[in-house]
Amino acid sequence: IGEVSAARWEHLDLEGRTYEIRGSLVNRAGVKAVKKPKTRESEKRVRLSPACCEALRAHRVALAAHQLATPDYQDNGLIWAKPDGRIWEAQSLRLIWAGLLDAAGLPHVRFHDLRHTCAALLIDQGAHPKVIQEQMRHTSIRTTLDTYGHLFPARVDEAVAKLDQALGLAG
């Protein structure tokens, strides 16, 4: 949620369908600051789906119209800003998230669980573990497999049958 709060248009490449994570909002003792990600791996670009990019384009158009209609708007280059342009606090976004879940009649899940859902959907669609590691920005494939390994389908029979095929023994 801190990365969403700190997301900036300048780090988004809609044509290349990527977003570069450059910071995360932290709030310590009431002081808000955007800090660099904790590891170099966390700072990498993530790929965006075509639908996500279209939604971001539409959001950018709506935001530009809002800015023109709001004389006191503070343009800080944020993708997801408060109505006046200032940065959202994590707690406010959590409350909005809970309200959206309620309105949709969905069970309450943490905002961070969207990250786990993304990984689970990638696995379900057959994405290679290395691709998932890069998208999740894990420093090691081990982290990805330790976290999500139980979601990968067991394909032992399929793998062993392919050994026979590779050796020319399949009938």
CSV table of C-alpha atoms in Angstrom, one decimal:
chain,number,residue,atom,x,y,z
A,1,ILE,CA,0.0,0.0,0.0
A,2,GLY,CA,3.0,2.3,0.6
A,3,GLU,CA,4.2,1.7,-3.0
A,4,VAL,CA,0.7,2.6,-4.3
A,5,SER,CA,0.7,5.8,-2.3
A,6,ALA,CA,4.1,6.8,-3.6
A,7,ALA,CA,3.4,5.8,-7.3
A,8,ARG,CA,4.3,8.6,-9.7
A,9,TRP,CA,3.5,9.1,-13.3
A,10,GLU,CA,7.1,9.7,-14.2
A,11,HIS,CA,7.9,6.1,-13.3
A,12,LEU,CA,5.2,4.7,-15.6
A,13,ASP,CA,5.8,3.7,-19.2
A,14,LEU,CA,2.4,3.0,-20.7
A,15,GLU,CA,3.9,2.3,-24.2
A,16,GLY,CA,6.4,-0.2,-22.8
A,17,ARG,CA,3.7,-1.5,-20.3
A,18,THR,CA,6.1,-1.2,-17.3
A,19,TYR,CA,6.1,0.6,-13.9
A,20,GLU,CA,9.3,1.1,-12.0
A,21,ILE,CA,8.9,0.9,-8.2
A,22,ARG,CA,11.0,3.8,-6.9
A,23,GLY,CA,9.6,4.4,-3.5
A,24,SER,CA,7.2,3.6,-0.7
A,25,LEU,CA,5.4,5.8,1.7
A,26,VAL,CA,6.3,5.3,5.3
A,27,ASN,CA,4.8,7.0,8.3
A,28,ARG,CA,6.9,6.9,11.4
A,29,ALA,CA,5.8,8.8,14.5
A,30,GLY,CA,3.4,10.9,12.3
A,31,VAL,CA,6.1,11.9,9.8
A,32,LYS,CA,5.3,10.9,6.3
A,33,ALA,CA,8.2,10.2,3.9
A,34,VAL,CA,8.8,8.4,0.6
A,35,LYS,CA,11.7,5.9,1.1
A,36,LYS,CA,13.5,3.9,-1.5
A,37,PRO,CA,12.6,0.2,-1.6
A,38,LYS,CA,14.4,-2.0,0.9
A,39,THR,CA,16.4,-4.0,-1.7
A,40,ARG,CA,17.8,-3.3,-5.2
A,41,GLU,CA,15.6,-6.1,-6.5
A,42,SER,CA,12.5,-4.3,-5.1
A,43,GLU,CA,13.4,-1.3,-7.2
A,44,LYS,CA,13.0,-3.1,-10.6
A,45,ARG,CA,10.3,-2.6,-13.2
A,46,VAL,CA,7.2,-4.7,-13.2
A,47,ARG,CA,5.3,-5.6,-16.3
A,48,LEU,CA,1.7,-4.3,-16.7
A,49,SER,CA,-1.1,-6.0,-18.6
A,50,PRO,CA,-2.7,-4.3,-21.5
A,51,ALA,CA,-6.0,-3.9,-19.5
A,52,CYS,CA,-4.1,-2.3,-16.6
A,53,CYS,CA,-2.4,0.2,-19.0
A,54,GLU,CA,-5.8,1.1,-20.5
A,55,ALA,CA,-7.2,1.7,-17.0
A,56,LEU,CA,-4.3,3.9,-16.2
A,57,ARG,CA,-4.7,5.9,-19.4
A,58,ALA,CA,-8.4,6.4,-18.5
A,59,HIS,CA,-7.4,7.4,-15.0
A,60,ARG,CA,-4.9,9.9,-16.3
A,61,VAL,CA,-7.6,11.6,-18.5
A,62,ALA,CA,-10.0,11.7,-15.6
A,63,LEU,CA,-7.3,13.1,-13.3
A,64,ALA,CA,-6.4,15.8,-15.8
A,65,ALA,CA,-10.1,16.9,-16.0
A,66,HIS,CA,-10.3,16.9,-12.2
A,67,GLN,CA,-7.1,19.0,-12.0
A,68,LEU,CA,-8.6,21.6,-14.4
A,69,ALA,CA,-11.8,21.7,-12.3
A,70,THR,CA,-10.0,22.0,-9.0
A,71,PRO,CA,-8.1,25.4,-8.8
A,72,ASP,CA,-6.3,24.5,-5.5
A,73,TYR,CA,-5.1,21.1,-6.8
A,74,GLN,CA,-1.5,20.4,-5.8
A,75,ASP,CA,0.0,18.4,-8.7
A,76,ASN,CA,2.7,16.3,-7.1
A,77,GLY,CA,2.9,13.9,-10.0
A,78,LEU,CA,1.1,11.1,-8.0
A,79,ILE,CA,-0.9,8.5,-9.8
A,80,TRP,CA,-3.2,8.0,-6.8
A,81,ALA,CA,-3.6,11.3,-5.1
A,82,LYS,CA,-6.2,12.7,-2.7
A,83,PRO,CA,-8.8,14.9,-4.3
A,84,ASP,CA,-6.5,18.0,-3.6
A,85,GLY,CA,-3.4,16.2,-5.0
A,86,ARG,CA,-1.7,15.4,-1.7
A,87,ILE,CA,-0.4,11.9,-0.9
A,88,TRP,CA,-2.7,9.4,0.7
A,89,GLU,CA,-1.9,7.9,4.1
A,90,ALA,CA,-1.9,4.1,4.2
A,91,GLN,CA,-4.6,4.0,6.9
A,92,SER,CA,-6.9,6.1,4.7
A,93,LEU,CA,-6.4,3.8,1.7
A,94,ARG,CA,-7.1,0.8,4.0
A,95,LEU,CA,-10.4,2.3,4.9
A,96,ILE,CA,-11.3,3.1,1.3
A,97,TRP,CA,-10.3,-0.5,0.4
A,98,ALA,CA,-12.6,-1.9,3.1
A,99,GLY,CA,-15.4,0.3,1.9
A,100,LEU,CA,-15.0,-0.9,-1.7
A,101,LEU,CA,-15.0,-4.6,-0.5
A,102,ASP,CA,-18.2,-3.9,1.5
A,103,ALA,CA,-19.9,-2.2,-1.5
A,104,ALA,CA,-19.0,-5.1,-3.7
A,105,GLY,CA,-20.2,-7.7,-1.1
A,106,LEU,CA,-16.7,-9.2,-1.0
A,107,PRO,CA,-15.0,-10.7,2.1
A,108,HIS,CA,-12.4,-8.5,3.8
A,109,VAL,CA,-8.8,-9.2,2.7
A,110,ARG,CA,-5.8,-7.1,3.3
A,111,PHE,CA,-4.7,-4.8,0.5
A,112,HIS,CA,-1.4,-6.6,0.5
A,113,ASP,CA,-3.2,-9.8,-0.4
A,114,LEU,CA,-3.7,-8.4,-3.9
A,115,ARG,CA,0.0,-9.1,-4.3
A,116,HIS,CA,-0.5,-12.8,-3.3
A,117,THR,CA,-3.5,-13.0,-5.6
A,118,CYS,CA,-1.4,-11.7,-8.5
A,119,ALA,CA,1.2,-14.5,-7.9
A,120,ALA,CA,-1.5,-17.1,-7.5
A,121,LEU,CA,-3.2,-16.1,-10.8
A,122,LEU,CA,0.2,-16.1,-12.6
A,123,ILE,CA,0.8,-19.7,-11.3
A,124,ASP,CA,-2.7,-20.7,-12.3
A,125,GLN,CA,-2.0,-19.4,-15.8
A,126,GLY,CA,1.2,-21.5,-16.1
A,127,ALA,CA,3.7,-18.7,-15.7
A,128,HIS,CA,7.3,-19.8,-15.2
A,129,PRO,CA,8.5,-19.4,-11.5
A,130,LYS,CA,11.3,-17.1,-12.7
A,131,VAL,CA,8.7,-14.8,-14.3
A,132,ILE,CA,6.7,-14.8,-11.1
A,133,GLN,CA,9.9,-14.0,-9.1
A,134,GLU,CA,10.6,-11.0,-11.3
A,135,GLN,CA,7.0,-9.7,-11.1
A,136,MET,CA,7.0,-10.1,-7.3
A,137,ARG,CA,10.4,-8.5,-7.2
A,138,HIS,CA,11.8,-11.2,-4.9
A,139,THR,CA,15.6,-11.2,-4.5
A,140,SER,CA,15.7,-15.0,-4.9
A,141,ILE,CA,13.7,-17.7,-6.6
A,142,ARG,CA,13.8,-19.5,-3.3
A,143,THR,CA,11.6,-16.8,-1.7
A,144,THR,CA,9.1,-17.2,-4.6
A,145,LEU,CA,9.1,-21.0,-4.3
A,146,ASP,CA,9.0,-21.0,-0.5
A,147,THR,CA,6.1,-18.6,-0.5
A,148,TYR,CA,4.1,-19.9,-3.5
A,149,GLY,CA,5.5,-23.4,-4.1
A,150,HIS,CA,2.4,-25.1,-2.7
A,151,LEU,CA,0.3,-23.5,-5.4
A,152,PHE,CA,2.2,-25.0,-8.3
A,153,PRO,CA,0.5,-28.1,-9.7
A,154,ALA,CA,2.3,-31.4,-9.1
A,155,ARG,CA,3.1,-32.6,-12.6
A,156,VAL,CA,5.3,-35.5,-11.7
A,157,ASP,CA,3.6,-38.0,-14.0
A,158,GLU,CA,3.8,-35.5,-16.9
A,159,ALA,CA,7.5,-34.8,-16.3
A,160,VAL,CA,8.4,-38.5,-16.1
A,161,ALA,CA,6.5,-39.3,-19.3
A,162,LYS,CA,8.5,-36.5,-21.0
A,163,LEU,CA,11.7,-38.3,-20.0
A,164,ASP,CA,10.5,-41.3,-22.0
A,165,GLN,CA,9.7,-39.0,-25.0
A,166,ALA,CA,13.1,-37.4,-24.8
A,167,LEU,CA,14.8,-40.8,-24.8
A,168,GLY,CA,12.6,-42.0,-27.7
A,169,LEU,CA,11.0,-44.6,-25.6
A,170,ALA,CA,7.4,-43.3,-25.7
A,171,GLY,CA,5.0,-45.5,-27.5
